[in-house]
Amino acid sequence: MSASASHPIGIFDSGVGGLTVLRAVQKLLPSESLIYLGDTARVPYGDKSPETVTRYALEDARFLEAHNVKAIVVACNTATAHALETLRDVASVPVLGVVEPGVKAAVAQTKSKKIAVLGTRGTIRSETYQRAILARLPDAKVLALECPLFVPLVEERFQEHPAARLIAQSYIQPILEAQCDTVILGCTHYPILQPLLNDLLGPYIHIVDAAAACAQALKRLLNDSHLLCQSLEAPAPSYYVTDAPEHFQRLASGILSSDMHGVQQVSLLEAALT
Ligand code: DGL
């Protein structure tokens, strides 16, 4: 079936963190219907091999395609880093990742050309952000930092706990030393820590939220493909997870600041066989 403007947008992530992207998309494109898939049975993706993450991402995308989405947003930075090209090769609809929009915003923002990227181990080691920045700004200095403790801190709702401050202080010290003026939050969970990071980095370091940049890129993509929805009101998003819907629901309600109900558990294997 070919994509039509009335079809939903599919968004997937390894778990709950991609809701920061859903939130940004909802804010910018309130008329759009959204389907969200969180692969909670296999989260985290951040420390898995590129091959494994690519296999998971293909299954996630197939699930969304089976729901007739008109575009797929890879909300997960790690999945974008490892699998975006493969997904684009096989998907029948446009596929958008979070890396390029975040990089574009950072490159437009920096004056000193010293840009820091925070991400999972997988994202940072893939060097996807580093390559994307240097492709746009060849004389940039890129400081790429793995922050593996940030995801569990957010998952445990420790964003305001003193432990989060201590850990963040240690992670961002090299950014202050290198005098970067722009920081990309290259992971779905990190926008939840943005108030803390803003506080620690101070007013002269600009934080790029890849989720917001991604929503802008999605709007452009849909507009250019004549796929922007024209209706005035969108139905509530549909949420699917591969495990533990109650846990997802609890965390999600915190991220979206509203109660969430009706999260459905699905098996991606069964979806692939039908
Ligand atoms: N969604 C992942 C990302 O943005 C973070 C959580 C995970 O490791 O799966 O990289």
Short mmCIF file of C-alpha atoms and ligand atoms in Angstrom, two decimals:
data_model
loop_
_atom_site.label_atom_id
_atom_site.label_comp_id
_atom_site.label_asym_id
_atom_site.label_seq_id
_atom_site.Cartn_x
_atom_site.Cartn_y
_atom_site.Cartn_z
CA MET A 1 0.00 0.00 0.00
CA SER A 2 1.45 3.42 -0.86
CA ALA A 3 1.77 6.05 1.86
CA SER A 4 -1.02 8.57 2.24
CA ALA A 5 -1.20 11.76 4.34
CA SER A 6 -3.90 10.26 6.57
CA HIS A 7 -1.70 7.32 7.59
CA PRO A 8 0.07 7.42 10.96
CA ILE A 9 3.74 8.14 11.61
CA GLY A 10 5.62 5.23 13.18
CA ILE A 11 8.19 5.94 15.88
CA PHE A 12 10.36 3.28 17.45
CA ASP A 13 12.93 3.09 20.20
CA SER A 14 14.57 0.44 22.34
CA GLY A 15 12.21 1.40 25.16
CA VAL A 16 10.66 4.37 26.83
CA GLY A 17 13.27 7.03 25.98
CA GLY A 18 11.98 7.59 22.45
CA LEU A 19 8.95 9.22 24.01
CA THR A 20 11.08 12.37 24.16
CA VAL A 21 10.95 12.28 20.35
CA LEU A 22 7.23 11.46 20.32
CA ARG A 23 6.66 14.40 22.68
CA ALA A 24 8.54 16.74 20.33
CA VAL A 25 6.63 15.42 17.29
CA GLN A 26 3.29 15.81 19.06
CA LYS A 27 4.14 19.38 19.96
CA LEU A 28 5.15 20.35 16.43
CA LEU A 29 2.66 18.22 14.47
CA PRO A 30 -0.43 17.94 16.67
CA SER A 31 -2.67 16.73 13.81
CA GLU A 32 -0.63 13.63 13.09
CA SER A 33 -1.61 10.12 14.25
CA LEU A 34 1.31 8.38 15.91
CA ILE A 35 2.20 4.76 16.56
CA TYR A 36 4.99 4.16 19.05
CA LEU A 37 6.89 0.92 19.49
CA GLY A 38 9.23 0.43 22.46
CA ASP A 39 11.30 -2.75 22.25
CA THR A 40 11.26 -3.12 26.03
CA ALA A 41 12.02 -6.85 25.90
CA ARG A 42 15.47 -6.13 24.45
CA VAL A 43 16.37 -2.71 25.89
CA PRO A 44 19.11 -1.45 26.20
CA TYR A 45 20.43 -1.25 22.65
CA GLY A 46 23.26 1.05 23.75
CA ASP A 47 25.79 -1.65 24.58
CA LYS A 48 24.84 -4.27 21.97
CA SER A 49 26.77 -5.00 18.77
CA PRO A 50 25.95 -3.16 15.54
CA GLU A 51 24.73 -6.45 13.99
CA THR A 52 22.33 -7.17 16.84
CA VAL A 53 20.99 -3.61 16.94
CA THR A 54 20.48 -3.69 13.16
CA ARG A 55 18.51 -6.94 13.40
CA TYR A 56 16.33 -5.50 16.17
CA ALA A 57 15.80 -2.26 14.26
CA LEU A 58 14.71 -4.16 11.13
CA GLU A 59 12.13 -6.05 13.18
CA ASP A 60 10.90 -2.82 14.78
CA ALA A 61 10.53 -1.16 11.38
CA ARG A 62 8.72 -4.18 9.91
CA PHE A 63 6.22 -4.03 12.75
CA LEU A 64 5.50 -0.36 12.03
CA GLU A 65 5.25 -0.95 8.29
CA ALA A 66 2.65 -3.63 8.97
CA HIS A 67 0.61 -0.84 10.59
CA ASN A 68 0.65 1.16 7.36
CA VAL A 69 2.76 4.02 8.59
CA LYS A 70 3.62 6.77 6.10
CA ALA A 71 7.08 7.38 7.60
CA ILE A 72 9.29 5.81 10.24
CA VAL A 73 11.19 7.79 12.84
CA VAL A 74 14.11 5.96 14.41
CA ALA A 75 13.96 7.72 17.76
CA CYS A 76 16.80 5.63 19.17
CA ASN A 77 20.23 7.17 18.61
CA THR A 78 21.98 3.81 18.86
CA ALA A 79 19.65 2.27 16.26
CA THR A 80 20.10 5.33 14.03
CA ALA A 81 23.88 5.07 14.38
CA HIS A 82 24.02 1.38 13.47
CA ALA A 83 21.04 0.73 11.25
CA LEU A 84 19.70 3.84 9.49
CA GLU A 85 21.21 3.06 6.09
CA THR A 86 20.02 -0.56 6.18
CA LEU A 87 16.54 0.53 7.20
CA ARG A 88 16.40 3.02 4.34
CA ASP A 89 17.45 0.31 1.90
CA VAL A 90 14.63 -2.01 2.85
CA ALA A 91 11.72 0.17 4.01
CA SER A 92 8.94 1.13 1.64
CA VAL A 93 8.40 4.50 3.36
CA PRO A 94 10.79 7.35 4.25
CA VAL A 95 12.94 6.64 7.33
CA LEU A 96 14.27 9.46 9.47
CA GLY A 97 16.92 9.12 12.17
CA VAL A 98 17.88 11.43 15.01
CA VAL A 99 21.57 11.94 14.23
CA GLU A 100 21.48 14.18 11.13
CA PRO A 101 18.89 16.66 12.50
CA GLY A 102 20.82 17.02 15.77
CA VAL A 103 24.10 17.54 13.95
CA LYS A 104 22.58 20.08 11.59
CA ALA A 105 21.26 22.09 14.53
CA ALA A 106 24.61 21.90 16.35
CA VAL A 107 26.63 22.99 13.34
CA ALA A 108 24.27 25.93 12.82
CA GLN A 109 24.67 26.88 16.47
CA THR A 110 28.40 26.59 17.21
CA LYS A 111 30.67 29.60 17.00
CA SER A 112 33.84 28.06 18.42
CA LYS A 113 33.42 24.90 16.25
CA LYS A 114 34.01 22.85 19.38
CA ILE A 115 31.08 20.46 19.67
CA ALA A 116 30.54 17.77 22.28
CA VAL A 117 28.29 14.75 21.78
CA LEU A 118 26.94 12.67 24.65
CA GLY A 119 25.64 9.20 23.87
CA THR A 120 25.57 5.51 24.65
CA ARG A 121 28.68 3.43 24.21
CA GLY A 122 27.35 2.03 20.92
CA THR A 123 26.49 5.43 19.48
CA ILE A 124 29.83 6.99 20.42
CA ARG A 125 31.91 4.02 19.28
CA SER A 126 30.11 3.88 15.93
CA GLU A 127 31.55 7.39 15.31
CA THR A 128 28.36 8.25 13.42
CA TYR A 129 27.99 11.63 15.11
CA GLN A 130 31.67 12.43 14.71
CA ARG A 131 31.55 11.67 10.95
CA ALA A 132 28.30 13.59 10.45
CA ILE A 133 29.68 16.69 12.19
CA LEU A 134 32.96 16.64 10.27
CA ALA A 135 31.11 16.14 6.97
CA ARG A 136 29.28 19.43 7.58
CA LEU A 137 32.08 21.29 9.37
CA PRO A 138 35.47 19.79 8.47
CA ASP A 139 37.46 21.95 10.88
CA ALA A 140 35.24 21.19 13.87
CA LYS A 141 36.72 19.77 17.05
CA VAL A 142 34.45 16.96 18.22
CA LEU A 143 34.48 15.65 21.76
CA ALA A 144 32.48 12.42 21.89
CA LEU A 145 31.64 11.14 25.37
CA GLU A 146 30.11 7.84 26.43
CA CYS A 147 27.69 8.33 29.31
CA PRO A 148 26.48 4.81 30.11
CA LEU A 149 25.09 5.69 33.55
CA PHE A 150 22.63 8.29 32.28
CA VAL A 151 20.10 5.79 30.89
CA PRO A 152 19.68 3.82 34.15
CA LEU A 153 19.49 7.09 36.12
CA VAL A 154 16.56 8.24 34.00
CA GLU A 155 14.92 4.80 34.02
CA GLU A 156 15.07 4.86 37.83
CA ARG A 157 13.68 8.42 37.86
CA PHE A 158 16.85 9.66 39.56
CA GLN A 159 17.10 12.81 37.44
CA GLU A 160 16.79 15.04 40.49
CA HIS A 161 18.77 12.81 42.84
CA PRO A 162 22.17 14.07 44.09
CA ALA A 163 23.74 10.97 42.50
CA ALA A 164 22.68 12.20 39.07
CA ARG A 165 24.40 15.53 39.71
CA LEU A 166 27.65 13.84 40.78
CA ILE A 167 27.71 11.54 37.77
CA ALA A 168 26.80 14.32 35.35
CA GLN A 169 29.53 16.54 36.82
CA SER A 170 32.08 13.87 36.13
CA TYR A 171 30.82 13.21 32.57
CA ILE A 172 30.72 16.86 31.54
CA GLN A 173 34.08 17.91 33.01
CA PRO A 174 35.91 17.32 29.67
CA ILE A 175 33.38 19.58 27.93
CA LEU A 176 34.24 22.44 30.24
CA GLU A 177 37.96 21.77 29.89
CA ALA A 178 37.77 21.67 26.08
CA GLN A 179 35.64 24.84 26.08
CA CYS A 180 32.99 23.42 23.78
CA ASP A 181 30.15 25.86 23.11
CA THR A 182 27.62 23.29 21.86
CA VAL A 183 26.55 19.92 23.25
CA ILE A 184 24.39 17.39 21.42
CA LEU A 185 22.24 15.15 23.61
CA GLY A 186 22.75 12.08 21.44
CA CYS A 187 20.52 9.69 23.35
CA THR A 188 16.77 9.46 23.82
CA HIS A 189 16.97 9.63 27.61
CA TYR A 190 19.21 12.64 27.98
CA PRO A 191 16.60 15.39 27.38
CA ILE A 192 15.12 14.27 30.72
CA LEU A 193 18.43 15.37 32.29
CA GLN A 194 18.50 18.66 30.42
CA PRO A 195 17.61 20.90 33.40
CA LEU A 196 20.50 19.38 35.36
CA LEU A 197 22.90 19.59 32.40
CA ASN A 198 21.89 23.18 31.72
CA ASP A 199 22.65 24.01 35.30
CA LEU A 200 26.06 22.31 35.24
CA LEU A 201 27.13 23.56 31.82
CA GLY A 202 26.10 27.15 32.48
CA PRO A 203 24.51 29.75 30.24
CA TYR A 204 27.24 29.92 27.57
CA ILE A 205 27.05 26.33 26.41
CA HIS A 206 24.15 25.59 24.10
CA ILE A 207 22.44 22.21 24.42
CA VAL A 208 20.99 20.71 21.25
CA ASP A 209 18.04 18.45 21.87
CA ALA A 210 18.17 15.95 18.98
CA ALA A 211 14.49 15.12 19.62
CA ALA A 212 13.28 18.64 18.83
CA ALA A 213 15.59 18.86 15.80
CA CYS A 214 14.24 15.52 14.58
CA ALA A 215 10.64 16.72 14.82
CA GLN A 216 11.53 19.73 12.66
CA ALA A 217 13.20 17.47 10.09
CA LEU A 218 10.14 15.21 10.07
CA LYS A 219 7.87 18.15 9.36
CA ARG A 220 10.06 19.17 6.41
CA LEU A 221 10.16 15.62 5.10
CA LEU A 222 6.38 15.18 5.26
CA ASN A 223 5.80 18.58 3.72
CA ASP A 224 8.19 17.88 0.84
CA SER A 225 6.55 14.50 0.22
CA HIS A 226 3.01 15.98 0.43
CA LEU A 227 2.33 13.71 3.38
CA LEU A 228 1.44 16.26 6.06
CA CYS A 229 -1.89 15.38 7.65
CA GLN A 230 -4.61 17.95 7.00
CA SER A 231 -7.08 16.92 9.70
CA LEU A 232 -7.56 19.17 12.71
CA GLU A 233 -7.53 16.64 15.48
CA ALA A 234 -5.40 13.55 15.87
CA PRO A 235 -6.45 10.47 17.83
CA ALA A 236 -4.36 9.62 20.90
CA PRO A 237 -1.13 7.80 19.94
CA SER A 238 -1.11 3.98 19.98
CA TYR A 239 1.60 2.50 22.16
CA TYR A 240 3.11 -0.96 21.73
CA VAL A 241 5.87 -2.61 23.74
CA THR A 242 7.53 -6.00 23.55
CA ASP A 243 7.50 -6.58 27.33
CA ALA A 244 6.33 -5.21 30.69
CA PRO A 245 3.65 -2.72 29.60
CA GLU A 246 2.92 -1.62 33.20
CA HIS A 247 6.53 -0.58 33.79
CA PHE A 248 6.54 1.28 30.47
CA GLN A 249 3.28 2.97 31.40
CA ARG A 250 4.65 4.17 34.74
CA LEU A 251 7.83 5.61 33.24
CA ALA A 252 6.02 7.03 30.23
CA SER A 253 3.51 8.92 32.33
CA GLY A 254 6.46 10.71 33.96
CA ILE A 255 8.09 11.58 30.63
CA LEU A 256 4.86 12.75 28.97
CA SER A 257 3.53 14.36 32.18
CA SER A 258 0.16 12.72 31.62
CA ASP A 259 -1.39 9.39 32.48
CA MET A 260 -0.95 6.72 29.87
CA HIS A 261 -3.27 3.75 29.42
CA GLY A 262 -3.84 1.04 26.89
CA VAL A 263 -0.23 0.10 26.16
CA GLN A 264 -0.33 -3.17 24.22
CA GLN A 265 2.26 -5.91 24.46
CA VAL A 266 3.22 -7.43 21.10
CA SER A 267 5.57 -10.09 19.79
CA LEU A 268 7.68 -8.87 16.89
CA LEU A 269 8.28 -12.45 15.84
CA GLU A 270 4.56 -13.11 15.43
CA ALA A 271 4.15 -9.79 13.62
CA ALA A 272 6.88 -10.81 11.16
CA LEU A 273 5.15 -14.12 10.44
CA THR A 274 1.71 -12.65 9.67
N1 DGL B 1 17.44 4.60 23.02
C1 DGL B 1 18.85 4.53 23.28
C2 DGL B 1 19.57 5.64 22.51
O1 DGL B 1 19.00 6.66 22.19
C3 DGL B 1 19.15 4.62 24.76
C4 DGL B 1 18.68 3.42 25.56
C5 DGL B 1 19.33 2.13 25.11
O2 DGL B 1 20.53 1.93 25.34
O3 DGL B 1 18.62 1.32 24.51
O4 DGL B 1 20.72 5.49 22.20
#
